[in-house]
């Protein structure tokens, strides 16, 4: 993908909604952008599998992903998965 497209929030959000693996192709700025990843996992929880580690450890991001797709919990950080209080939220 063209670098300009990789940084285009709207284009990449549509791409990620169509294919969660597309999150791997977003530019670094978007890939680390909490609000972008939050929007992506809200639309398609399995996108969490392709998020950067820091965001897979963000409780709000993970809860949004799990609300969309319960199996997304498997892609949360090890720390969150080990937190019984979080898991049973």
PDB file of N, CA and C in Angstrom:
ATOM      1  N   UNK A   1       0.825  -1.193   0.000  1.00  0.00           N
ATOM      2  CA  UNK A   1       0.000   0.000   0.000  1.00  0.00           C
ATOM      3  C   UNK A   1       0.863   1.248   0.000  1.00  0.00           C
ATOM      4  N   UNK A   2       0.366   2.253  -0.628  1.00  0.00           N
ATOM      5  CA  UNK A   2       1.014   3.553  -0.650  1.00  0.00           C
ATOM      6  C   UNK A   2       1.100   4.100   0.776  1.00  0.00           C
ATOM      7  N   UNK A   3       2.231   4.696   1.133  1.00  0.00           N
ATOM      8  CA  UNK A   3       2.425   5.222   2.486  1.00  0.00           C
ATOM      9  C   UNK A   3       1.344   6.240   2.866  1.00  0.00           C
ATOM     10  N   UNK A   4       0.928   7.036   1.901  1.00  0.00           N
ATOM     11  CA  UNK A   4      -0.104   8.035   2.185  1.00  0.00           C
ATOM     12  C   UNK A   4      -1.407   7.344   2.604  1.00  0.00           C
ATOM     13  N   UNK A   5      -1.741   6.257   1.946  1.00  0.00           N
ATOM     14  CA  UNK A   5      -2.948   5.515   2.293  1.00  0.00           C
ATOM     15  C   UNK A   5      -2.808   4.861   3.657  1.00  0.00           C
ATOM     16  N   UNK A   6      -1.602   4.392   3.977  1.00  0.00           N
ATOM     17  CA  UNK A   6      -1.374   3.734   5.263  1.00  0.00           C
ATOM     18  C   UNK A   6      -1.584   4.683   6.439  1.00  0.00           C
ATOM     19  N   UNK A   7      -1.514   5.968   6.178  1.00  0.00           N
ATOM     20  CA  UNK A   7      -1.725   6.966   7.226  1.00  0.00           C
ATOM     21  C   UNK A   7      -3.111   7.595   7.167  1.00  0.00           C
ATOM     22  N   UNK A   8      -3.913   7.196   6.180  1.00  0.00           N
ATOM     23  CA  UNK A   8      -5.254   7.765   6.031  1.00  0.00           C
ATOM     24  C   UNK A   8      -6.226   7.016   6.932  1.00  0.00           C
ATOM     25  N   UNK A   9      -6.673   7.682   7.963  1.00  0.00           N
ATOM     26  CA  UNK A   9      -7.520   7.067   8.986  1.00  0.00           C
ATOM     27  C   UNK A   9      -8.776   6.420   8.398  1.00  0.00           C
ATOM     28  N   UNK A  10      -9.484   7.132   7.543  1.00  0.00           N
ATOM     29  CA  UNK A  10     -10.733   6.623   6.996  1.00  0.00           C
ATOM     30  C   UNK A  10     -10.518   5.413   6.095  1.00  0.00           C
ATOM     31  N   UNK A  11      -9.538   5.491   5.219  1.00  0.00           N
ATOM     32  CA  UNK A  11      -9.248   4.376   4.303  1.00  0.00           C
ATOM     33  C   UNK A  11      -8.851   3.139   5.092  1.00  0.00           C
ATOM     34  N   UNK A  12      -7.959   3.323   6.054  1.00  0.00           N
ATOM     35  CA  UNK A  12      -7.464   2.177   6.792  1.00  0.00           C
ATOM     36  C   UNK A  12      -8.522   1.593   7.725  1.00  0.00           C
ATOM     37  N   UNK A  13      -9.417   2.413   8.250  1.00  0.00           N
ATOM     38  CA  UNK A  13     -10.483   1.877   9.094  1.00  0.00           C
ATOM     39  C   UNK A  13     -11.409   0.986   8.267  1.00  0.00           C
ATOM     40  N   UNK A  14     -11.730   1.413   7.060  1.00  0.00           N
ATOM     41  CA  UNK A  14     -12.554   0.587   6.167  1.00  0.00           C
ATOM     42  C   UNK A  14     -11.810  -0.706   5.835  1.00  0.00           C
ATOM     43  N   UNK A  15     -10.523  -0.611   5.563  1.00  0.00           N
ATOM     44  CA  UNK A  15      -9.724  -1.798   5.241  1.00  0.00           C
ATOM     45  C   UNK A  15      -9.705  -2.782   6.409  1.00  0.00           C
ATOM     46  N   UNK A  16      -9.506  -2.263   7.610  1.00  0.00           N
ATOM     47  CA  UNK A  16      -9.435  -3.113   8.794  1.00  0.00           C
ATOM     48  C   UNK A  16     -10.791  -3.752   9.089  1.00  0.00           C
ATOM     49  N   UNK A  17     -11.867  -3.019   8.861  1.00  0.00           N
ATOM     50  CA  UNK A  17     -13.196  -3.578   9.082  1.00  0.00           C
ATOM     51  C   UNK A  17     -13.470  -4.723   8.109  1.00  0.00           C
ATOM     52  N   UNK A  18     -12.910  -4.629   6.916  1.00  0.00           N
ATOM     53  CA  UNK A  18     -13.083  -5.696   5.922  1.00  0.00           C
ATOM     54  C   UNK A  18     -12.153  -6.871   6.147  1.00  0.00           C
ATOM     55  N   UNK A  19     -10.990  -6.598   6.730  1.00  0.00           N
ATOM     56  CA  UNK A  19      -9.995  -7.641   6.970  1.00  0.00           C
ATOM     57  C   UNK A  19      -9.150  -7.232   8.170  1.00  0.00           C
ATOM     58  N   UNK A  20      -9.376  -7.832   9.331  1.00  0.00           N
ATOM     59  CA  UNK A  20      -8.643  -7.442  10.531  1.00  0.00           C
ATOM     60  C   UNK A  20      -7.129  -7.460  10.369  1.00  0.00           C
ATOM     61  N   UNK A  21      -6.613  -8.314   9.503  1.00  0.00           N
ATOM     62  CA  UNK A  21      -5.167  -8.374   9.284  1.00  0.00           C
ATOM     63  C   UNK A  21      -4.619  -7.096   8.670  1.00  0.00           C
ATOM     64  N   UNK A  22      -5.487  -6.291   8.100  1.00  0.00           N
ATOM     65  CA  UNK A  22      -5.047  -5.033   7.496  1.00  0.00           C
ATOM     66  C   UNK A  22      -4.452  -4.097   8.548  1.00  0.00           C
ATOM     67  N   UNK A  23      -4.737  -4.352   9.829  1.00  0.00           N
ATOM     68  CA  UNK A  23      -4.150  -3.513  10.874  1.00  0.00           C
ATOM     69  C   UNK A  23      -2.627  -3.596  10.833  1.00  0.00           C
ATOM     70  N   UNK A  24      -2.109  -4.700  10.341  1.00  0.00           N
ATOM     71  CA  UNK A  24      -0.654  -4.852  10.201  1.00  0.00           C
ATOM     72  C   UNK A  24      -0.074  -3.898   9.166  1.00  0.00           C
ATOM     73  N   UNK A  25      -0.919  -3.423   8.257  1.00  0.00           N
ATOM     74  CA  UNK A  25      -0.435  -2.579   7.162  1.00  0.00           C
ATOM     75  C   UNK A  25      -0.577  -1.091   7.431  1.00  0.00           C
ATOM     76  N   UNK A  26      -1.238  -0.723   8.523  1.00  0.00           N
ATOM     77  CA  UNK A  26      -1.389   0.703   8.794  1.00  0.00           C
ATOM     78  C   UNK A  26      -0.031   1.290   9.163  1.00  0.00           C
ATOM     79  N   UNK A  27       0.105   2.568   8.939  1.00  0.00           N
ATOM     80  CA  UNK A  27       1.335   3.247   9.312  1.00  0.00           C
ATOM     81  C   UNK A  27       1.524   3.220  10.818  1.00  0.00           C
ATOM     82  N   UNK A  28       2.746   3.428  11.246  1.00  0.00           N
ATOM     83  CA  UNK A  28       3.056   3.384  12.679  1.00  0.00           C
ATOM     84  C   UNK A  28       2.196   4.342  13.488  1.00  0.00           C
ATOM     85  N   UNK A  29       1.951   5.528  12.947  1.00  0.00           N
ATOM     86  CA  UNK A  29       1.150   6.502  13.693  1.00  0.00           C
ATOM     87  C   UNK A  29      -0.245   5.956  13.990  1.00  0.00           C
ATOM     88  N   UNK A  30      -0.888   5.380  12.975  1.00  0.00           N
ATOM     89  CA  UNK A  30      -2.237   4.838  13.191  1.00  0.00           C
ATOM     90  C   UNK A  30      -2.202   3.576  14.034  1.00  0.00           C
ATOM     91  N   UNK A  31      -1.215   2.738  13.826  1.00  0.00           N
ATOM     92  CA  UNK A  31      -1.122   1.495  14.577  1.00  0.00           C
ATOM     93  C   UNK A  31      -0.957   1.715  16.069  1.00  0.00           C
ATOM     94  N   UNK A  32      -0.388   2.849  16.430  1.00  0.00           N
ATOM     95  CA  UNK A  32      -0.191   3.193  17.834  1.00  0.00           C
ATOM     96  C   UNK A  32      -1.230   4.188  18.342  1.00  0.00           C
ATOM     97  N   UNK A  33      -2.149   4.564  17.481  1.00  0.00           N
ATOM     98  CA  UNK A  33      -3.186   5.538  17.829  1.00  0.00           C
ATOM     99  C   UNK A  33      -4.331   4.817  18.547  1.00  0.00           C
ATOM    100  N   UNK A  34      -4.438   5.071  19.823  1.00  0.00           N
ATOM    101  CA  UNK A  34      -5.430   4.382  20.648  1.00  0.00           C
ATOM    102  C   UNK A  34      -6.846   4.554  20.107  1.00  0.00           C
ATOM    103  N   UNK A  35      -7.210   5.757  19.714  1.00  0.00           N
ATOM    104  CA  UNK A  35      -8.584   5.994  19.246  1.00  0.00           C
ATOM    105  C   UNK A  35      -8.858   5.253  17.936  1.00  0.00           C
ATOM    106  N   UNK A  36      -7.851   5.157  17.073  1.00  0.00           N
ATOM    107  CA  UNK A  36      -8.020   4.413  15.820  1.00  0.00           C
ATOM    108  C   UNK A  36      -8.213   2.924  16.110  1.00  0.00           C
ATOM    109  N   UNK A  37      -7.344   2.365  16.947  1.00  0.00           N
ATOM    110  CA  UNK A  37      -7.441   0.936  17.259  1.00  0.00           C
ATOM    111  C   UNK A  37      -8.734   0.647  18.017  1.00  0.00           C
ATOM    112  N   UNK A  38      -9.141   1.549  18.885  1.00  0.00           N
ATOM    113  CA  UNK A  38     -10.403   1.381  19.601  1.00  0.00           C
ATOM    114  C   UNK A  38     -11.577   1.316  18.616  1.00  0.00           C
ATOM    115  N   UNK A  39     -11.577   2.187  17.637  1.00  0.00           N
ATOM    116  CA  UNK A  39     -12.635   2.165  16.615  1.00  0.00           C
ATOM    117  C   UNK A  39     -12.584   0.861  15.818  1.00  0.00           C
ATOM    118  N   UNK A  40     -11.385   0.405  15.504  1.00  0.00           N
ATOM    119  CA  UNK A  40     -11.231  -0.825  14.723  1.00  0.00           C
ATOM    120  C   UNK A  40     -11.733  -2.038  15.489  1.00  0.00           C
ATOM    121  N   UNK A  41     -11.358  -2.168  16.772  1.00  0.00           N
ATOM    122  CA  UNK A  41     -11.788  -3.345  17.532  1.00  0.00           C
ATOM    123  C   UNK A  41     -13.255  -3.277  17.903  1.00  0.00           C
ATOM    124  N   UNK A  42     -13.800  -2.078  17.994  1.00  0.00           N
ATOM    125  CA  UNK A  42     -15.231  -1.939  18.256  1.00  0.00           C
ATOM    126  C   UNK A  42     -16.027  -2.487  17.080  1.00  0.00           C
ATOM    127  N   UNK A  43     -15.533  -2.242  15.875  1.00  0.00           N
ATOM    128  CA  UNK A  43     -16.201  -2.731  14.673  1.00  0.00           C
ATOM    129  C   UNK A  43     -15.951  -4.215  14.439  1.00  0.00           C
ATOM    130  N   UNK A  44     -14.766  -4.672  14.811  1.00  0.00           N
ATOM    131  CA  UNK A  44     -14.381  -6.064  14.560  1.00  0.00           C
ATOM    132  C   UNK A  44     -13.395  -6.492  15.647  1.00  0.00           C
ATOM    133  N   UNK A  45     -13.894  -7.170  16.651  1.00  0.00           N
ATOM    134  CA  UNK A  45     -13.093  -7.531  17.808  1.00  0.00           C
ATOM    135  C   UNK A  45     -11.841  -8.326  17.502  1.00  0.00           C
ATOM    136  N   UNK A  46     -11.889  -9.146  16.460  1.00  0.00           N
ATOM    137  CA  UNK A  46     -10.723  -9.979  16.147  1.00  0.00           C
ATOM    138  C   UNK A  46      -9.523  -9.153  15.685  1.00  0.00           C
ATOM    139  N   UNK A  47      -9.745  -7.887  15.399  1.00  0.00           N
ATOM    140  CA  UNK A  47      -8.651  -6.993  15.038  1.00  0.00           C
ATOM    141  C   UNK A  47      -7.635  -6.887  16.172  1.00  0.00           C
ATOM    142  N   UNK A  48      -8.073  -7.137  17.395  1.00  0.00           N
ATOM    143  CA  UNK A  48      -7.174  -7.052  18.547  1.00  0.00           C
ATOM    144  C   UNK A  48      -5.937  -7.928  18.363  1.00  0.00           C
ATOM    145  N   UNK A  49      -6.074  -9.019  17.668  1.00  0.00           N
ATOM    146  CA  UNK A  49      -4.946  -9.930  17.444  1.00  0.00           C
ATOM    147  C   UNK A  49      -3.794  -9.251  16.718  1.00  0.00           C
ATOM    148  N   UNK A  50      -4.074  -8.193  16.002  1.00  0.00           N
ATOM    149  CA  UNK A  50      -3.064  -7.527  15.175  1.00  0.00           C
ATOM    150  C   UNK A  50      -2.653  -6.161  15.725  1.00  0.00           C
ATOM    151  N   UNK A  51      -3.153  -5.844  16.923  1.00  0.00           N
ATOM    152  CA  UNK A  51      -2.819  -4.565  17.553  1.00  0.00           C
ATOM    153  C   UNK A  51      -1.449  -4.649  18.238  1.00  0.00           C
ATOM    154  N   UNK A  52      -0.833  -3.504  18.435  1.00  0.00           N
ATOM    155  CA  UNK A  52       0.448  -3.465  19.141  1.00  0.00           C
ATOM    156  C   UNK A  52       0.234  -3.925  20.584  1.00  0.00           C
ATOM    157  N   UNK A  53       1.273  -4.476  21.166  1.00  0.00           N
ATOM    158  CA  UNK A  53       1.184  -5.049  22.517  1.00  0.00           C
ATOM    159  C   UNK A  53       0.629  -4.058  23.540  1.00  0.00           C
ATOM    160  N   UNK A  54       1.071  -2.828  23.476  1.00  0.00           N
ATOM    161  CA  UNK A  54       0.605  -1.839  24.457  1.00  0.00           C
ATOM    162  C   UNK A  54      -0.911  -1.707  24.433  1.00  0.00           C
ATOM    163  N   UNK A  55      -1.515  -1.754  23.258  1.00  0.00           N
ATOM    164  CA  UNK A  55      -2.969  -1.609  23.165  1.00  0.00           C
ATOM    165  C   UNK A  55      -3.688  -2.908  23.488  1.00  0.00           C
ATOM    166  N   UNK A  56      -3.024  -4.037  23.339  1.00  0.00           N
ATOM    167  CA  UNK A  56      -3.621  -5.304  23.762  1.00  0.00           C
ATOM    168  C   UNK A  56      -3.637  -5.408  25.286  1.00  0.00           C
ATOM    169  N   UNK A  57      -2.943  -4.488  25.943  1.00  0.00           N
ATOM    170  CA  UNK A  57      -2.951  -4.423  27.395  1.00  0.00           C
ATOM    171  C   UNK A  57      -3.793  -3.287  27.931  1.00  0.00           C
ATOM    172  N   UNK A  58      -4.484  -2.590  27.058  1.00  0.00           N
ATOM    173  CA  UNK A  58      -5.334  -1.462  27.453  1.00  0.00           C
ATOM    174  C   UNK A  58      -6.734  -2.002  27.751  1.00  0.00           C
ATOM    175  N   UNK A  59      -7.166  -1.931  29.000  1.00  0.00           N
ATOM    176  CA  UNK A  59      -8.463  -2.520  29.367  1.00  0.00           C
ATOM    177  C   UNK A  59      -9.642  -2.037  28.524  1.00  0.00           C
ATOM    178  N   UNK A  60      -9.699  -0.757  28.217  1.00  0.00           N
ATOM    179  CA  UNK A  60     -10.827  -0.250  27.435  1.00  0.00           C
ATOM    180  C   UNK A  60     -10.822  -0.815  26.012  1.00  0.00           C
ATOM    181  N   UNK A  61      -9.654  -0.898  25.420  1.00  0.00           N
ATOM    182  CA  UNK A  61      -9.532  -1.449  24.065  1.00  0.00           C
ATOM    183  C   UNK A  61      -9.942  -2.922  24.066  1.00  0.00           C
ATOM    184  N   UNK A  62      -9.449  -3.656  25.042  1.00  0.00           N
ATOM    185  CA  UNK A  62      -9.769  -5.088  25.115  1.00  0.00           C
ATOM    186  C   UNK A  62     -11.260  -5.304  25.369  1.00  0.00           C
ATOM    187  N   UNK A  63     -11.850  -4.544  26.270  1.00  0.00           N
ATOM    188  CA  UNK A  63     -13.293  -4.696  26.529  1.00  0.00           C
ATOM    189  C   UNK A  63     -14.124  -4.388  25.288  1.00  0.00           C
ATOM    190  N   UNK A  64     -13.712  -3.387  24.525  1.00  0.00           N
ATOM    191  CA  UNK A  64     -14.429  -3.065  23.280  1.00  0.00           C
ATOM    192  C   UNK A  64     -14.313  -4.223  22.290  1.00  0.00           C
ATOM    193  N   UNK A  65     -13.125  -4.814  22.206  1.00  0.00           N
ATOM    194  CA  UNK A  65     -12.924  -5.945  21.303  1.00  0.00           C
ATOM    195  C   UNK A  65     -13.772  -7.139  21.729  1.00  0.00           C
ATOM    196  N   UNK A  66     -13.772  -7.427  23.018  1.00  0.00           N
ATOM    197  CA  UNK A  66     -14.524  -8.575  23.539  1.00  0.00           C
ATOM    198  C   UNK A  66     -16.026  -8.361  23.387  1.00  0.00           C
ATOM    199  N   UNK A  67     -16.476  -7.125  23.512  1.00  0.00           N
ATOM    200  CA  UNK A  67     -17.903  -6.839  23.312  1.00  0.00           C
ATOM    201  C   UNK A  67     -18.320  -7.147  21.881  1.00  0.00           C
ATOM    202  N   UNK A  68     -17.394  -6.967  20.946  1.00  0.00           N
ATOM    203  CA  UNK A  68     -17.665  -7.243  19.540  1.00  0.00           C
ATOM    204  C   UNK A  68     -17.476  -8.723  19.212  1.00  0.00           C
ATOM    205  N   UNK A  69     -16.490  -9.348  19.860  1.00  0.00           N
ATOM    206  CA  UNK A  69     -16.150 -10.747  19.578  1.00  0.00           C
ATOM    207  C   UNK A  69     -15.525 -11.340  20.840  1.00  0.00           C
ATOM    208  N   UNK A  70     -16.274 -12.157  21.537  1.00  0.00           N
ATOM    209  CA  UNK A  70     -15.820 -12.720  22.801  1.00  0.00           C
ATOM    210  C   UNK A  70     -14.496 -13.449  22.721  1.00  0.00           C
ATOM    211  N   UNK A  71     -14.182 -14.014  21.574  1.00  0.00           N
ATOM    212  CA  UNK A  71     -12.924 -14.747  21.440  1.00  0.00           C
ATOM    213  C   UNK A  71     -11.716 -13.819  21.409  1.00  0.00           C
ATOM    214  N   UNK A  72     -11.946 -12.522  21.291  1.00  0.00           N
ATOM    215  CA  UNK A  72     -10.840 -11.561  21.249  1.00  0.00           C
ATOM    216  C   UNK A  72     -10.051 -11.552  22.547  1.00  0.00           C
ATOM    217  N   UNK A  73     -10.650 -12.008  23.631  1.00  0.00           N
ATOM    218  CA  UNK A  73      -9.936 -12.043  24.908  1.00  0.00           C
ATOM    219  C   UNK A  73      -8.638 -12.843  24.793  1.00  0.00           C
ATOM    220  N   UNK A  74      -8.614 -13.816  23.930  1.00  0.00           N
ATOM    221  CA  UNK A  74      -7.413 -14.627  23.734  1.00  0.00           C
ATOM    222  C   UNK A  74      -6.236 -13.792  23.246  1.00  0.00           C
ATOM    223  N   UNK A  75      -6.510 -12.609  22.701  1.00  0.00           N
ATOM    224  CA  UNK A  75      -5.449 -11.759  22.146  1.00  0.00           C
ATOM    225  C   UNK A  75      -5.084 -10.602  23.069  1.00  0.00           C
ATOM    226  N   UNK A  76      -5.720 -10.556  24.236  1.00  0.00           N
ATOM    227  CA  UNK A  76      -5.366  -9.527  25.221  1.00  0.00           C
ATOM    228  C   UNK A  76      -3.984  -9.845  25.777  1.00  0.00           C
ATOM    229  N   UNK A  77      -3.374  -8.859  26.385  1.00  0.00           N
ATOM    230  CA  UNK A  77      -2.056  -9.085  26.975  1.00  0.00           C
ATOM    231  C   UNK A  77      -2.147 -10.180  28.037  1.00  0.00           C
ATOM    232  N   UNK A  78      -1.035 -10.826  28.273  1.00  0.00           N
ATOM    233  CA  UNK A  78      -0.982 -11.883  29.281  1.00  0.00           C
ATOM    234  C   UNK A  78      -1.398 -11.338  30.648  1.00  0.00           C
ATOM    235  N   UNK A  79      -0.980 -10.111  30.923  1.00  0.00           N
ATOM    236  CA  UNK A  79      -1.313  -9.485  32.202  1.00  0.00           C
ATOM    237  C   UNK A  79      -2.824  -9.349  32.387  1.00  0.00           C
ATOM    238  N   UNK A  80      -3.521  -8.884  31.349  1.00  0.00           N
ATOM    239  CA  UNK A  80      -4.981  -8.744  31.462  1.00  0.00           C
ATOM    240  C   UNK A  80      -5.666 -10.100  31.552  1.00  0.00           C
ATOM    241  N   UNK A  81      -5.199 -11.069  30.783  1.00  0.00           N
ATOM    242  CA  UNK A  81      -5.811 -12.401  30.833  1.00  0.00           C
ATOM    243  C   UNK A  81      -5.630 -13.041  32.206  1.00  0.00           C
ATOM    244  N   UNK A  82      -4.548 -12.694  32.898  1.00  0.00           N
ATOM    245  CA  UNK A  82      -4.275 -13.260  34.223  1.00  0.00           C
ATOM    246  C   UNK A  82      -5.027 -12.527  35.337  1.00  0.00           C
ATOM    247  N   UNK A  83      -5.604 -11.397  35.017  1.00  0.00           N
ATOM    248  CA  UNK A  83      -6.321 -10.581  36.006  1.00  0.00           C
ATOM    249  C   UNK A  83      -7.761 -11.079  36.115  1.00  0.00           C
ATOM    250  N   UNK A  84      -8.030 -11.876  37.141  1.00  0.00           N
ATOM    251  CA  UNK A  84      -9.365 -12.471  37.306  1.00  0.00           C
ATOM    252  C   UNK A  84     -10.463 -11.414  37.381  1.00  0.00           C
ATOM    253  N   UNK A  85     -10.198 -10.332  38.072  1.00  0.00           N
ATOM    254  CA  UNK A  85     -11.194  -9.268  38.194  1.00  0.00           C
ATOM    255  C   UNK A  85     -11.536  -8.694  36.816  1.00  0.00           C
ATOM    256  N   UNK A  86     -10.521  -8.488  35.991  1.00  0.00           N
ATOM    257  CA  UNK A  86     -10.762  -7.964  34.646  1.00  0.00           C
ATOM    258  C   UNK A  86     -11.522  -8.976  33.807  1.00  0.00           C
ATOM    259  N   UNK A  87     -11.086 -10.208  33.813  1.00  0.00           N
ATOM    260  CA  UNK A  87     -11.685 -11.248  32.973  1.00  0.00           C
ATOM    261  C   UNK A  87     -13.164 -11.440  33.292  1.00  0.00           C
ATOM    262  N   UNK A  88     -13.515 -11.296  34.548  1.00  0.00           N
ATOM    263  CA  UNK A  88     -14.913 -11.523  34.945  1.00  0.00           C
ATOM    264  C   UNK A  88     -15.725 -10.233  34.991  1.00  0.00           C
ATOM    265  N   UNK A  89     -15.196  -9.166  34.363  1.00  0.00           N
ATOM    266  CA  UNK A  89     -15.904  -7.890  34.300  1.00  0.00           C
ATOM    267  C   UNK A  89     -17.093  -8.012  33.370  1.00  0.00           C
TER     268      UNK A  89
END
